[in-house]
PDB file of C-alpha atoms in Angstrom:
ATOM      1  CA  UNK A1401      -4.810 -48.126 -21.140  1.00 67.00           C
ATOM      2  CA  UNK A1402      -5.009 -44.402 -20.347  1.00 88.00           C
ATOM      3  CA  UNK A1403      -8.305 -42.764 -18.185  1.00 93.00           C
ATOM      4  CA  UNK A1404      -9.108 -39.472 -17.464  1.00 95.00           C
ATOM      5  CA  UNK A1405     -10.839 -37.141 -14.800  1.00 94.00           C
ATOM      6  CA  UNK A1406     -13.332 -34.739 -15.747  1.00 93.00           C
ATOM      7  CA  UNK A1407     -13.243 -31.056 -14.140  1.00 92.00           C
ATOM      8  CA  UNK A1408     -15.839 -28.020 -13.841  1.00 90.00           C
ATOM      9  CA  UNK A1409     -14.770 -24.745 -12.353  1.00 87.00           C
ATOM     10  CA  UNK A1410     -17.594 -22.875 -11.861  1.00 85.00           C
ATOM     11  CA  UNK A1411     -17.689 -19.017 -10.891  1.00 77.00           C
ATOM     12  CA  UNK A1412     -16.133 -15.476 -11.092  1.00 64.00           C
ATOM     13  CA  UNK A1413     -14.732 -16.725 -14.864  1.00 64.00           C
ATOM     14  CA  UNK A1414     -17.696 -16.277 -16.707  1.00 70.00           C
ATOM     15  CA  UNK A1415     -18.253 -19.324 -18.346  1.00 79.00           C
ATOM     16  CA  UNK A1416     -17.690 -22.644 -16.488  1.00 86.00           C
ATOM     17  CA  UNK A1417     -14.041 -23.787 -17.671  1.00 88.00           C
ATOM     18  CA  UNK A1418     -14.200 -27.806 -18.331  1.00 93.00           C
ATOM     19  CA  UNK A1419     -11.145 -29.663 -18.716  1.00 95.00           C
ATOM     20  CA  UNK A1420     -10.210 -33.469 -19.141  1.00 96.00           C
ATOM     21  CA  UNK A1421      -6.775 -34.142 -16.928  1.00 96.00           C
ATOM     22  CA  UNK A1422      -5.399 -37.689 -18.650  1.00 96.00           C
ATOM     23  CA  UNK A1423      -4.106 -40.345 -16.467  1.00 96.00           C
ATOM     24  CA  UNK A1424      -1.083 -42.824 -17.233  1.00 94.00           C
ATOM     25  CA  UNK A1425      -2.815 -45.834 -16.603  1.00 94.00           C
ATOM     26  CA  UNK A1426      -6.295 -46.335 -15.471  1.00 93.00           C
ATOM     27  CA  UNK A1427      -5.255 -47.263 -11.805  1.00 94.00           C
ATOM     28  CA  UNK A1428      -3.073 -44.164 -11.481  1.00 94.00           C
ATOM     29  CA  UNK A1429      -4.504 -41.883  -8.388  1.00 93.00           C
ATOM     30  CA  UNK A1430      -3.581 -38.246  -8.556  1.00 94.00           C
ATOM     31  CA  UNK A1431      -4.040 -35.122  -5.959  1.00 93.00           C
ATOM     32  CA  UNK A1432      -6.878 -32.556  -6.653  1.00 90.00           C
ATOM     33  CA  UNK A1433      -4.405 -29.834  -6.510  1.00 91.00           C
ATOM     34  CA  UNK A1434      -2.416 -31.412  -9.017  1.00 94.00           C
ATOM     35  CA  UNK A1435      -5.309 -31.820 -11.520  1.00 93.00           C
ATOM     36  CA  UNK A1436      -6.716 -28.269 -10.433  1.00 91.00           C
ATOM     37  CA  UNK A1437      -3.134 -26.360 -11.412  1.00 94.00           C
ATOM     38  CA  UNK A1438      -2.776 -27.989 -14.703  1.00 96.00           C
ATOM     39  CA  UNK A1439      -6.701 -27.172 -15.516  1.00 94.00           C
ATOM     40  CA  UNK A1440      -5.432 -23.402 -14.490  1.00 92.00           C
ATOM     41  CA  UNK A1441      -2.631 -23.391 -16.394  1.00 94.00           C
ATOM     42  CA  UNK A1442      -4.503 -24.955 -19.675  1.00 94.00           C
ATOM     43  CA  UNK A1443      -7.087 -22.033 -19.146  1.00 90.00           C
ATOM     44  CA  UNK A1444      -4.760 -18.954 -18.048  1.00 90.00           C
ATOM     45  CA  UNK A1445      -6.787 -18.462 -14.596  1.00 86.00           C
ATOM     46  CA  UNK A1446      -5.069 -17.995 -11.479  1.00 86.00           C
ATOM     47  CA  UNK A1447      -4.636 -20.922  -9.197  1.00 87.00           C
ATOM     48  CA  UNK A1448      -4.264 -19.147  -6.147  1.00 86.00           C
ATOM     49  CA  UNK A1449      -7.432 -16.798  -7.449  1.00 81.00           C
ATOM     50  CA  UNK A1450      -9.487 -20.150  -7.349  1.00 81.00           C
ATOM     51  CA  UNK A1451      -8.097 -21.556  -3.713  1.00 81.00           C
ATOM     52  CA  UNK A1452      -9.245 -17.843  -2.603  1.00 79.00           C
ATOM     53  CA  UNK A1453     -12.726 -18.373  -3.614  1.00 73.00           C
ATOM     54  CA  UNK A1454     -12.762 -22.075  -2.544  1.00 72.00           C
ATOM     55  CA  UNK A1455     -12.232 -20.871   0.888  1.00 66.00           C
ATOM     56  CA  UNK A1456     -15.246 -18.362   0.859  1.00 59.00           C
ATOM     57  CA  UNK A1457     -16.733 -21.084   2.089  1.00 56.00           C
ATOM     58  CA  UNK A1458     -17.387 -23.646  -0.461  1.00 59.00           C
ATOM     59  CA  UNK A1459     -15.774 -27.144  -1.097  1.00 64.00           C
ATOM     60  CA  UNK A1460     -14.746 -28.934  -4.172  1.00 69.00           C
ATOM     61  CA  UNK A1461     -17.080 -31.894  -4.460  1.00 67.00           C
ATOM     62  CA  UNK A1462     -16.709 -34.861  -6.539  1.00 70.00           C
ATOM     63  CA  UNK A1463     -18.733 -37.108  -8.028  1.00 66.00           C
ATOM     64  CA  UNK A1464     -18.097 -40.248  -6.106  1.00 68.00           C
ATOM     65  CA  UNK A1465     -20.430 -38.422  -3.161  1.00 70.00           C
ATOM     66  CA  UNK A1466     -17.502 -36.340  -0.659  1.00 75.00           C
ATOM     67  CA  UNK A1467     -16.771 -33.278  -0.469  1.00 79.00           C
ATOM     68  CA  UNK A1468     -13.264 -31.488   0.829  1.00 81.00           C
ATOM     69  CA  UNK A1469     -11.979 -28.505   1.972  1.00 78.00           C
ATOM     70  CA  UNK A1470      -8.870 -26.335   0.012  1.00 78.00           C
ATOM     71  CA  UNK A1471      -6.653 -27.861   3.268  1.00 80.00           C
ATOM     72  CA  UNK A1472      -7.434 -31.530   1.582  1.00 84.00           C
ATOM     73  CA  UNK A1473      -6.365 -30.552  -1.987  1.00 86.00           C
ATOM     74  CA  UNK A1474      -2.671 -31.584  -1.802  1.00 88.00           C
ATOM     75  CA  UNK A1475      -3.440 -35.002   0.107  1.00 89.00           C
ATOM     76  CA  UNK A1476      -6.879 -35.941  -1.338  1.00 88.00           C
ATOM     77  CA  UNK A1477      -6.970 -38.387  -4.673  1.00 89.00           C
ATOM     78  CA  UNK A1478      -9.072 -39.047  -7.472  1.00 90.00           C
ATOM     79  CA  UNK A1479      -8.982 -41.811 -10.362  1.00 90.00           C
ATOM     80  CA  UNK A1480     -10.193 -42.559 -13.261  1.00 92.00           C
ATOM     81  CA  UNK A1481     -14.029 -41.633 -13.664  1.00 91.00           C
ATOM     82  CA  UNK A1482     -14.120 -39.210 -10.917  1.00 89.00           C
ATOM     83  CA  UNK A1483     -15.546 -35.638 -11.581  1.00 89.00           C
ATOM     84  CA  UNK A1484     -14.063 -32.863  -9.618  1.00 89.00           C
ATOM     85  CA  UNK A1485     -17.041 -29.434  -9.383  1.00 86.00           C
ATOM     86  CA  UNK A1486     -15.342 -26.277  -8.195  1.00 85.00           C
ATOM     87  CA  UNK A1487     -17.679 -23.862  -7.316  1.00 81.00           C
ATOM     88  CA  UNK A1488     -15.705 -21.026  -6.847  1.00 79.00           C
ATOM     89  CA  UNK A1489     -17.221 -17.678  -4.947  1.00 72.00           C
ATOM     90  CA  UNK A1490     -15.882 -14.250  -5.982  1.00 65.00           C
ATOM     91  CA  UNK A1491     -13.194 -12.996  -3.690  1.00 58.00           C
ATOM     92  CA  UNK A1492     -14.599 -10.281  -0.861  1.00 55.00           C
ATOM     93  CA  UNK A1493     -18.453 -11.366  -1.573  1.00 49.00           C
TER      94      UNK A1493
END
């Protein structure tokens, strides 16, 4: 039985892109970069663009209460029923 994790990119792209990644199975665990890219790529908006406005100082925070930095992305994992929020800042401001 597949699962799913929900994600909210929030900032310089007008309106907030939502995206459902799907999981495998629902014990599958997956990195936040890897669900981030693929929510870029199903929206056309620059990956890199969004890692530069993560590090303006803001974190992606999900829903099961912790928050980490853009170093974290690649090594960090989330299953099913997590919620990933990027909030990202527009580059320079």
């Amino acid at each position: 039985m597949e699962g799913n994790i929900r994600v909210y990119i929030i900032g310089v792209f007008g309106n907030p892109i939502q995206y459902i990644y799907p999981l495998k199975s629902k014990q599958e665990q997956v990195s936040i970069a890897t669900i981030l890219k693929s929510a870029c790529e199903s929206h056309r908006v620059s990956y890199s663009e969004i890692l530069q406005g993560v590090k303006g100082g803001q974190f992606v925070i999900l829903a099961s209460g912790y928050s980490v930095t853009d170093a974290q992305l690649e090594v960090k994992t989330v299953r099913d029923g997590d919620e990933i929020l990027v909030t990202v800042l527009p580059i320079g401001g």
